[in-house]
Amino acid sequence: MRIDKFISESGIASRKEASAAAKRGGVIVNGRVVKDLSEHIDPEKAEVSYLGEIIEYQKYVYILLNKPEGYVSATEDTALPVVTELLPERLRKRELFPVGRLDRDTVGVMLLTNNGPLAHRLLAPKRHVEKRYYFKCAEPLAPFAEDAFKNGVTLADGYECKSAEIIPDPDRLGGVIVLTEGKYHQIKRMIAALDNRVTYLERITFACLPIAPLPKRGEWRYLTEEEAEYIEALG
Ligand code: URA
């Protein structure tokens, strides 16, 4: 990896700033002053110091976003805003992508990472990663909703959902749903199969996340060390 890329991805300085600092002798790689930042290093082995500060290289980045309404769970879209636009420039350079999808109007917990193999494993159907949602619906839930979810709701296209849990609010106009799979529009279609309609949907947990407090809607934070360890262990 080029040294200027390494420095700018760490967020400590832009490539331009790094290049200016390097000319003044501010970049030291493995004890040697480096003036030409187009040189390549092994990011996992090199010790890079920028203006006296050692840069810790993070191969994988884990971000917890509280997704707001109106954003597409993707890294690009021709017409609509995408979740990665909510991240600062230095993180966008790290090629993060959302782990799994939430609909444009769904809000809440979303994990973004550049750890492709882990994302793949977390989304694998046999992994059974648990996701918890809070929802509101247009009509009170049918009295048989709990049993229907437990036995596996059959969607309009004939797909039989795995056994899931629904914990209705006392007025039955919403509640919590716990799923271990993630089909397209799954909750909306499950509620539709009960002749009802979702009016609000928020993911409140994804696997073990969050352990530390969730950022405000539209905001993000890095996973804590504990959260990153848990999520890596799950994959
Ligand atoms: N189920 C849905 O219907 N939509 C989501 O965004 C997530 C789960």
Short mmCIF file of N, CA and C and ligand atoms in Angstrom, two decimals, residues 102-103 106 133 185-188 201, ligand 1:
data_model
loop_
_atom_site.label_atom_id
_atom_site.label_comp_id
_atom_site.label_asym_id
_atom_site.label_seq_id
_atom_site.Cartn_x
_atom_site.Cartn_y
_atom_site.Cartn_z
N LEU A 102 -31.65 -2.72 4.96
CA LEU A 102 -32.88 -2.21 5.58
C LEU A 102 -33.58 -1.42 4.48
N ASP A 103 -34.91 -1.44 4.48
CA ASP A 103 -35.64 -0.67 3.47
C ASP A 103 -35.35 0.82 3.66
N THR A 106 -37.01 2.16 6.65
CA THR A 106 -36.70 1.52 7.94
C THR A 106 -35.53 2.27 8.60
N TYR A 133 -36.68 -6.16 15.82
CA TYR A 133 -37.28 -4.95 15.24
C TYR A 133 -38.42 -4.46 16.12
N HIS A 185 -38.05 -7.41 2.41
CA HIS A 185 -39.28 -6.86 3.00
C HIS A 185 -39.95 -7.85 3.96
N GLN A 186 -39.14 -8.62 4.67
CA GLN A 186 -39.72 -9.75 5.39
C GLN A 186 -40.80 -9.36 6.40
N ILE A 187 -40.49 -8.35 7.22
CA ILE A 187 -41.48 -8.01 8.26
C ILE A 187 -42.74 -7.43 7.64
N LYS A 188 -42.56 -6.57 6.66
CA LYS A 188 -43.75 -5.98 6.02
C LYS A 188 -44.61 -7.08 5.41
N LEU A 201 -41.04 1.00 11.08
CA LEU A 201 -40.16 -0.15 11.33
C LEU A 201 -38.77 0.33 11.72
N1 URA B 1 -38.21 -6.29 7.15
C1 URA B 1 -38.74 -5.34 6.32
O1 URA B 1 -39.85 -5.49 5.85
N2 URA B 1 -37.99 -4.28 6.07
C2 URA B 1 -36.77 -4.06 6.59
O2 URA B 1 -36.14 -3.02 6.32
C3 URA B 1 -36.24 -5.04 7.44
C4 URA B 1 -36.98 -6.16 7.71
#
